[in-house]
Amino acid sequence: MNTFKITLLRGDGIGPEIVAQAIKVLDKAGKRFDFTPQYTEALMGGCAIDETGVPLPQETIDKCLASDAVLLGAVGGWKWDNLPGNLRPEAGLLGIRGALKLFANLRPAKIYGPLKGACPLRPDIIGDSMDIMVVRELTGGIYFGKRGRETVDGVEAAYDTEYYTTTEVERIARVAFESARKRGGKLCNVDKANVLESSRLWRETVLRVAADYPDVQLSHLYIDNAAMQLVRNPKQFDVILASNIFGDILSDEASQVAGSIGMLASASLGNGKLGLYEPIHGSAPDIAGKNIANPLATILSVSMMLRYSFDEIAAADTIEAAVEKVLENGLRTPDIYTDGCKKIGTVEMGDAVTAAL
Ligand code: NAD
């Protein structure tokens, strides 16, 4: 029987509540599919500041590096909002991604049939369903390029540099092609190769990598057109590949198209199998401790963990099917509640998915 070492970063606000539900689901999946999750607790965010004075203690980094996967709830809250930037809970997020060398961010944006009403687009635009995966480069590009301020002829100016090496592009392109291969076999590369030199290098590199994936159907869109197509005809997309800044924008747009923030999971991956899995939402301090947070994004993050870090594909599929079944049965946390459904709490939703497994 396989044993998987998982570091839990429960974090702040609703973090501990939603992670507790995901653990229940993972434990049940382990029993059913014959693997053992082994948990280690570590501190990150506001709770780490309270205990140790910093948002990301070295001990947390060491524990994460020694594990097979990391599950993060969410960090942050009003209590720590006035601290300087590098000491705020959110500094832990950038720090842990860097420390674990996680360069690929995978964000599925999926509309579940029973939640179609939450999609802001017209029903004829989304059709029966929408299921997109945005693969975003996470550690390069303009967010990490040369930046500065200068005064030119008495006028203040500032610059940030979009900079990519072929090595950086190739490794994220491979993640996107592999993802497309496991899904619908279609990859849309997004860039601005009509204007930017960095985008031309990006596209040349993607085309070179494509030679190793003849089974994947590759297309290209400029970022402005991609942003438009995402609301005009989202069904055309399977996997979208984009740089750090373009992926940042498109993944948020795609998540809005998908509807509720409480439903969306994410994975951050590096070269090996170690990954960081987390819901895309924050710590929601406004609803913390009330047993009303939606735990499904975190439960779906666990399903991504099984798929990408542990190769437990059947278990991952079964968790996703269990979530769908619970929704089909009309069970809803308040954020996704509509008339005619049954409103339940965080713990009850965790129990319902566990029971449906
Ligand atoms: P948020 O995502 O926490 O909340 C936005 C809104 O969505 C709130 O009304 C909240 O109640 C609701 N919401 C979020 N998750 C929900 C869930 N699972 N179920 C039901 N409703 C949910 O964003 P925010 O309010 O801008 O930020 C709150 C704190 O979280 C801040 O300190 C912010 O810096 C931090 N944050 C952390 C992360 C992270 O840990 N990855 C991400 C974003 C924001």
Coordinates of C-alpha atoms in Angstrom, one line a residue, residues 169-321:
V169 CA 9.2 28.5 -21.6
E170 CA 10.0 24.9 -22.5
R171 CA 9.3 23.5 -19.1
I172 CA 5.9 25.3 -18.7
A173 CA 5.0 24.3 -22.3
R174 CA 5.6 20.7 -21.5
V175 CA 3.3 20.9 -18.4
A176 CA 0.6 22.3 -20.7
F177 CA 1.1 19.7 -23.4
E178 CA 1.0 16.9 -20.8
S179 CA -2.1 18.3 -19.3
A180 CA -3.8 18.6 -22.7
R181 CA -2.8 15.0 -23.4
K182 CA -4.6 13.8 -20.2
R183 CA -7.7 15.9 -21.0
G184 CA -9.3 16.8 -24.3
G185 CA -6.1 16.9 -26.4
K186 CA -6.3 20.6 -27.3
L187 CA -3.9 23.3 -26.3
C188 CA -4.3 27.0 -27.0
N189 CA -1.1 29.0 -26.6
V190 CA -1.7 32.7 -25.6
D191 CA 0.9 35.4 -26.3
K192 CA 1.4 38.8 -27.9
A193 CA 3.8 37.7 -30.6
N194 CA 2.6 40.4 -33.0
V195 CA 4.2 43.0 -30.8
L196 CA 6.5 41.6 -28.1
E197 CA 9.9 40.1 -28.8
S198 CA 9.6 38.0 -25.6
S199 CA 6.3 36.6 -27.0
R200 CA 8.0 35.7 -30.3
L201 CA 10.6 33.7 -28.4
W202 CA 7.8 32.2 -26.3
R203 CA 5.8 31.1 -29.4
E204 CA 8.9 29.7 -31.2
T205 CA 9.7 27.6 -28.2
V206 CA 6.1 26.3 -27.8
L207 CA 6.2 25.3 -31.5
R208 CA 9.5 23.5 -31.0
V209 CA 8.1 21.6 -28.0
A210 CA 4.9 20.8 -30.0
A211 CA 7.0 18.4 -32.2
D212 CA 7.1 16.0 -29.2
Y213 CA 3.3 16.1 -28.9
P214 CA 1.9 15.4 -32.3
D215 CA -1.3 14.0 -30.7
V216 CA -2.1 17.4 -29.2
Q217 CA -3.9 19.9 -31.4
L218 CA -2.1 23.2 -30.9
S219 CA -3.5 26.7 -31.7
H220 CA -2.4 30.3 -30.9
L221 CA -4.3 33.4 -29.8
Y222 CA -3.0 36.9 -29.0
I223 CA -3.9 37.8 -25.4
D224 CA -6.5 40.5 -26.3
N225 CA -8.3 38.0 -28.5
A226 CA -8.1 35.3 -25.9
A227 CA -9.7 37.5 -23.3
M228 CA -12.5 38.2 -25.7
Q229 CA -13.0 34.6 -26.8
L230 CA -13.2 33.4 -23.2
V231 CA -16.5 35.2 -22.7
R232 CA -17.6 34.9 -26.4
N233 CA -17.2 31.2 -26.8
P234 CA -15.5 29.5 -23.8
K235 CA -16.5 26.0 -25.1
Q236 CA -13.7 26.2 -27.7
F237 CA -11.0 25.9 -25.0
D238 CA -9.5 22.8 -23.4
V239 CA -6.1 23.8 -22.0
I240 CA -4.8 27.4 -22.2
L241 CA -1.1 28.1 -21.8
A242 CA 0.1 31.6 -20.8
S243 CA 2.9 33.6 -19.3
N244 CA 2.8 34.8 -15.7
I245 CA 1.0 38.1 -16.3
F246 CA -1.3 36.9 -19.1
G247 CA -2.1 33.7 -17.1
D248 CA -2.8 35.8 -14.0
I249 CA -5.5 37.8 -15.9
L250 CA -7.0 34.9 -17.9
S251 CA -7.2 32.5 -14.9
D252 CA -9.2 35.1 -13.0
E253 CA -11.4 35.8 -16.0
A254 CA -12.0 32.0 -16.5
S255 CA -12.9 31.6 -12.8
Q256 CA -15.5 34.3 -13.0
V257 CA -17.0 32.6 -16.0
A258 CA -17.2 29.4 -14.0
G259 CA -19.2 31.1 -11.3
S260 CA -18.6 30.6 -7.6
I261 CA -15.2 31.2 -6.0
G262 CA -15.9 28.5 -3.4
M263 CA -15.8 25.8 -6.2
L264 CA -12.4 26.4 -7.8
A265 CA -9.2 24.5 -7.0
S266 CA -5.6 25.0 -8.1
A267 CA -2.3 23.2 -8.2
S268 CA 1.2 24.6 -8.3
L269 CA 3.8 22.2 -9.6
G270 CA 7.6 22.1 -10.2
N271 CA 9.8 19.6 -11.9
G272 CA 9.2 16.6 -9.7
K273 CA 5.9 15.3 -8.2
L274 CA 5.8 17.7 -5.2
G275 CA 3.0 20.1 -5.6
L276 CA 1.1 22.7 -3.6
Y277 CA -2.7 22.4 -3.7
E278 CA -5.1 25.1 -2.6
P279 CA -8.5 26.7 -3.3
I280 CA -8.2 29.9 -5.3
H281 CA -10.2 31.9 -2.8
G282 CA -8.7 33.6 0.3
S283 CA -9.3 33.2 4.0
A284 CA -12.8 34.8 4.0
P285 CA -12.5 36.4 7.5
D286 CA -16.1 37.7 7.1
I287 CA -17.5 34.1 7.4
A288 CA -14.8 32.4 9.4
G289 CA -15.9 30.2 12.3
K290 CA -19.6 30.1 11.2
N291 CA -19.7 26.7 9.5
I292 CA -20.9 28.3 6.3
A293 CA -17.7 28.3 4.1
N294 CA -17.9 26.2 1.0
P295 CA -15.2 23.4 1.4
L296 CA -15.6 22.1 -2.2
A297 CA -12.7 24.1 -3.7
T298 CA -10.4 22.5 -1.1
I299 CA -11.9 19.0 -1.7
L300 CA -11.3 19.5 -5.4
S301 CA -7.8 20.6 -4.6
V302 CA -7.2 17.2 -3.0
S303 CA -8.5 15.6 -6.1
M304 CA -5.9 17.5 -8.1
M305 CA -3.3 16.3 -5.6
L306 CA -4.2 12.7 -6.2
R307 CA -4.1 13.3 -10.0
Y308 CA -0.8 15.3 -10.3
S309 CA 1.4 14.3 -7.3
F310 CA 0.2 10.7 -6.5
D311 CA -1.0 9.4 -9.9
E312 CA -4.1 8.1 -8.2
I313 CA -6.3 8.9 -11.2
A314 CA -9.3 6.7 -10.3
A315 CA -9.4 8.2 -6.8
A316 CA -9.3 11.7 -8.3
D317 CA -12.1 11.0 -10.7
T318 CA -14.2 9.4 -8.0
I319 CA -13.9 12.5 -5.7
E320 CA -14.9 14.8 -8.6
A321 CA -17.9 12.5 -9.3

